[in-house]
Amino acid sequence: MHIRFFVISLFLLTLWNACTKSDKEHHNVIAEMTGREIVFPEVLNYQIGDKMIDFNPSEADYKIIVYIDSTGCTTCRMKMPVWDNIISEFKTISDNEVSFLMILNTAETPDYIHTINQKDFRHPVCFDSDNLFDKANNLPQKDAYHTFLLDASDRIVAIGNPADNPKIKRLYSEIIKNSNQNNQSHLCSNFSRAIGAVSREQAIKQKFQLKNYSDTLLTIQGLIPSCDCLDISVSSDTLSPNGKITATLLFNPESTESGSFMRYADIYFNEREYPERLYIHGFIVDSTQSE
């Protein structure tokens, strides 16, 4: 009995010491990485599906970088549907511009492109078979430190994967958003849409469904697009309790410069303090790039 108690006690003590050592190592890595400037090698190319895009990872207020090494199932670890939702959410929580980049330590193959297109993943991806990104930044080996949030100067301000941990997602959100964020509930459950890579000749139409979850009739006061290249129309001027209407955004990118874009339209209601804002975002590519 005494021997058994001694063995269990020794095991628990060893486990506690191991956990304590692991926690210390984790905090040391976080402390060492936070504030470090991330370098993007100039030779890297960026694309959405099989379309090359003119993309500069540094041109945003905040950047979410996901690096996936060559171990295990790459497409499984990409978690594309999860990231698609997270990216759209982060892009709309404040006036700060947020960009996203997934870097894969693998060569581009038809299978990868097929999977990306099949998942309808319309966000920048970099195939880095020479592992130039990792070499330039000397990343830790563990996956836990391969996803991070960068500020406007490309310095790490948070580390961890929001696709794996809701606490990390909340941390990223708190850093990105403004303190005066509008907390009014949305009428549209999918109010931010990733369009992907499109040419200037390609008009974009997106339909959004709005539902009134209150017991008060809502009447539309005004429709305000963010620019002249965007039109908005609605199927009805009123939204009855528990009723639905459809808002249609039509974007003509003819005069839009190559690179990333975000457009939005505000729907004002007499009975609500803040407008319902609907977003579309993506990348404009030259005709030669989209072929």
PDB file of C-alpha atoms in Angstrom, residues 22-136:
ATOM      1  CA  SER A  22       6.289  23.261 -20.379  1.00  0.00           C
ATOM      2  CA  ASP A  23       4.465  26.377 -19.160  1.00  0.00           C
ATOM      3  CA  LYS A  24       7.761  28.200 -18.630  1.00  0.00           C
ATOM      4  CA  GLU A  25       8.963  27.266 -22.113  1.00  0.00           C
ATOM      5  CA  HIS A  26       5.669  28.437 -23.595  1.00  0.00           C
ATOM      6  CA  HIS A  27       5.809  31.810 -21.831  1.00  0.00           C
ATOM      7  CA  ASN A  28       9.452  32.225 -22.836  1.00  0.00           C
ATOM      8  CA  VAL A  29       8.643  31.614 -26.510  1.00  0.00           C
ATOM      9  CA  ILE A  30       5.693  34.029 -26.402  1.00  0.00           C
ATOM     10  CA  ALA A  31       7.841  36.688 -24.721  1.00  0.00           C
ATOM     11  CA  GLU A  32      10.637  36.210 -27.254  1.00  0.00           C
ATOM     12  CA  MET A  33       8.342  36.366 -30.303  1.00  0.00           C
ATOM     13  CA  THR A  34       6.083  39.245 -29.248  1.00  0.00           C
ATOM     14  CA  GLY A  35       7.283  42.460 -30.815  1.00  0.00           C
ATOM     15  CA  ARG A  36       9.463  40.673 -33.361  1.00  0.00           C
ATOM     16  CA  GLU A  37       9.236  42.012 -36.917  1.00  0.00           C
ATOM     17  CA  ILE A  38       8.183  39.433 -39.502  1.00  0.00           C
ATOM     18  CA  VAL A  39       9.933  39.467 -42.872  1.00  0.00           C
ATOM     19  CA  PHE A  40       8.211  38.574 -46.149  1.00  0.00           C
ATOM     20  CA  PRO A  41      10.809  37.531 -48.760  1.00  0.00           C
ATOM     21  CA  GLU A  42      10.341  39.534 -51.954  1.00  0.00           C
ATOM     22  CA  VAL A  43      10.472  36.439 -54.166  1.00  0.00           C
ATOM     23  CA  LEU A  44       7.280  34.978 -52.695  1.00  0.00           C
ATOM     24  CA  ASN A  45       4.209  34.914 -54.922  1.00  0.00           C
ATOM     25  CA  TYR A  46       0.595  35.108 -53.801  1.00  0.00           C
ATOM     26  CA  GLN A  47      -2.556  33.715 -55.337  1.00  0.00           C
ATOM     27  CA  ILE A  48      -6.218  32.957 -54.865  1.00  0.00           C
ATOM     28  CA  GLY A  49      -6.873  29.499 -56.260  1.00  0.00           C
ATOM     29  CA  ASP A  50      -4.895  29.400 -59.511  1.00  0.00           C
ATOM     30  CA  LYS A  51      -5.000  33.182 -60.048  1.00  0.00           C
ATOM     31  CA  MET A  52      -1.917  35.204 -59.182  1.00  0.00           C
ATOM     32  CA  ILE A  53      -2.668  38.448 -57.321  1.00  0.00           C
ATOM     33  CA  ASP A  54      -0.815  41.684 -56.701  1.00  0.00           C
ATOM     34  CA  PHE A  55      -0.641  41.395 -52.920  1.00  0.00           C
ATOM     35  CA  ASN A  56       1.584  43.090 -50.359  1.00  0.00           C
ATOM     36  CA  PRO A  57       1.144  41.459 -46.914  1.00  0.00           C
ATOM     37  CA  SER A  58       2.493  44.582 -45.206  1.00  0.00           C
ATOM     38  CA  GLU A  59      -0.184  46.956 -46.521  1.00  0.00           C
ATOM     39  CA  ALA A  60      -2.773  46.715 -43.740  1.00  0.00           C
ATOM     40  CA  ASP A  61      -3.319  47.889 -40.190  1.00  0.00           C
ATOM     41  CA  TYR A  62      -3.341  44.279 -38.983  1.00  0.00           C
ATOM     42  CA  LYS A  63      -2.341  41.015 -40.652  1.00  0.00           C
ATOM     43  CA  ILE A  64      -3.168  37.453 -39.723  1.00  0.00           C
ATOM     44  CA  ILE A  65      -0.437  35.092 -40.871  1.00  0.00           C
ATOM     45  CA  VAL A  66      -0.848  31.314 -40.908  1.00  0.00           C
ATOM     46  CA  TYR A  67       2.239  29.237 -41.665  1.00  0.00           C
ATOM     47  CA  ILE A  68       1.731  25.497 -42.301  1.00  0.00           C
ATOM     48  CA  ASP A  69       4.829  23.309 -42.552  1.00  0.00           C
ATOM     49  CA  SER A  70       5.107  20.161 -44.645  1.00  0.00           C
ATOM     50  CA  THR A  71       4.268  17.638 -41.894  1.00  0.00           C
ATOM     51  CA  GLY A  72       0.936  15.823 -41.875  1.00  0.00           C
ATOM     52  CA  CYS A  73      -2.092  16.531 -44.044  1.00  0.00           C
ATOM     53  CA  THR A  74      -1.694  20.106 -45.294  1.00  0.00           C
ATOM     54  CA  THR A  75      -5.239  20.548 -46.608  1.00  0.00           C
ATOM     55  CA  CYS A  76      -6.681  19.219 -43.326  1.00  0.00           C
ATOM     56  CA  ARG A  77      -4.613  21.685 -41.308  1.00  0.00           C
ATOM     57  CA  MET A  78      -5.670  24.594 -43.540  1.00  0.00           C
ATOM     58  CA  LYS A  79      -9.209  24.470 -42.052  1.00  0.00           C
ATOM     59  CA  MET A  80     -10.476  26.583 -44.925  1.00  0.00           C
ATOM     60  CA  PRO A  81     -14.201  26.795 -43.998  1.00  0.00           C
ATOM     61  CA  VAL A  82     -13.328  27.834 -40.429  1.00  0.00           C
ATOM     62  CA  TRP A  83     -10.864  30.460 -41.579  1.00  0.00           C
ATOM     63  CA  ASP A  84     -13.314  31.806 -44.153  1.00  0.00           C
ATOM     64  CA  ASN A  85     -15.753  32.690 -41.358  1.00  0.00           C
ATOM     65  CA  ILE A  86     -13.047  34.122 -39.102  1.00  0.00           C
ATOM     66  CA  ILE A  87     -11.578  36.338 -41.825  1.00  0.00           C
ATOM     67  CA  SER A  88     -14.948  37.797 -42.786  1.00  0.00           C
ATOM     68  CA  GLU A  89     -15.699  38.521 -39.130  1.00  0.00           C
ATOM     69  CA  PHE A  90     -12.354  40.195 -38.428  1.00  0.00           C
ATOM     70  CA  LYS A  91     -12.571  42.364 -41.538  1.00  0.00           C
ATOM     71  CA  THR A  92     -15.762  43.988 -40.244  1.00  0.00           C
ATOM     72  CA  ILE A  93     -15.223  44.512 -36.527  1.00  0.00           C
ATOM     73  CA  SER A  94     -13.566  47.923 -36.827  1.00  0.00           C
ATOM     74  CA  ASP A  95     -12.366  50.592 -39.235  1.00  0.00           C
ATOM     75  CA  ASN A  96      -8.905  49.011 -39.175  1.00  0.00           C
ATOM     76  CA  GLU A  97      -7.887  47.206 -42.359  1.00  0.00           C
ATOM     77  CA  VAL A  98      -7.198  43.523 -41.714  1.00  0.00           C
ATOM     78  CA  SER A  99      -5.447  41.268 -44.234  1.00  0.00           C
ATOM     79  CA  PHE A 100      -4.922  37.502 -44.193  1.00  0.00           C
ATOM     80  CA  LEU A 101      -2.240  35.242 -45.625  1.00  0.00           C
ATOM     81  CA  MET A 102      -1.774  31.486 -45.466  1.00  0.00           C
ATOM     82  CA  ILE A 103       1.747  30.262 -46.280  1.00  0.00           C
ATOM     83  CA  LEU A 104       2.163  26.603 -47.216  1.00  0.00           C
ATOM     84  CA  ASN A 105       5.555  24.909 -47.081  1.00  0.00           C
ATOM     85  CA  THR A 106       4.761  22.834 -50.136  1.00  0.00           C
ATOM     86  CA  ALA A 107       4.819  23.023 -53.909  1.00  0.00           C
ATOM     87  CA  GLU A 108       1.730  24.063 -55.832  1.00  0.00           C
ATOM     88  CA  THR A 109       0.016  21.029 -57.374  1.00  0.00           C
ATOM     89  CA  PRO A 110      -3.261  20.530 -59.260  1.00  0.00           C
ATOM     90  CA  ASP A 111      -4.600  18.613 -56.249  1.00  0.00           C
ATOM     91  CA  TYR A 112      -4.036  21.576 -53.927  1.00  0.00           C
ATOM     92  CA  ILE A 113      -5.656  24.003 -56.378  1.00  0.00           C
ATOM     93  CA  HIS A 114      -8.596  21.627 -56.845  1.00  0.00           C
ATOM     94  CA  THR A 115      -9.143  21.382 -53.089  1.00  0.00           C
ATOM     95  CA  ILE A 116      -8.885  25.151 -52.592  1.00  0.00           C
ATOM     96  CA  ASN A 117     -11.397  25.768 -55.388  1.00  0.00           C
ATOM     97  CA  GLN A 118     -13.646  22.995 -54.113  1.00  0.00           C
ATOM     98  CA  LYS A 119     -13.701  24.600 -50.661  1.00  0.00           C
ATOM     99  CA  ASP A 120     -14.361  27.964 -52.327  1.00  0.00           C
ATOM    100  CA  PHE A 121     -11.482  29.486 -50.355  1.00  0.00           C
ATOM    101  CA  ARG A 122     -11.135  33.020 -51.751  1.00  0.00           C
ATOM    102  CA  HIS A 123      -8.217  34.298 -49.682  1.00  0.00           C
ATOM    103  CA  PRO A 124      -4.474  34.751 -50.376  1.00  0.00           C
ATOM    104  CA  VAL A 125      -2.301  31.656 -50.274  1.00  0.00           C
ATOM    105  CA  CYS A 126       1.461  31.392 -50.804  1.00  0.00           C
ATOM    106  CA  PHE A 127       3.116  28.133 -51.904  1.00  0.00           C
ATOM    107  CA  ASP A 128       6.583  28.279 -50.362  1.00  0.00           C
ATOM    108  CA  SER A 129       8.215  24.960 -51.289  1.00  0.00           C
ATOM    109  CA  ASP A 130      11.707  26.337 -50.525  1.00  0.00           C
ATOM    110  CA  ASN A 131      10.591  27.314 -47.018  1.00  0.00           C
ATOM    111  CA  LEU A 132      11.886  30.849 -47.484  1.00  0.00           C
ATOM    112  CA  PHE A 133       9.418  32.353 -45.010  1.00  0.00           C
ATOM    113  CA  ASP A 134      10.482  30.068 -42.167  1.00  0.00           C
ATOM    114  CA  LYS A 135      14.176  30.581 -42.925  1.00  0.00           C
ATOM    115  CA  ALA A 136      13.781  34.368 -43.001  1.00  0.00           C
TER     116      ALA A 136
END
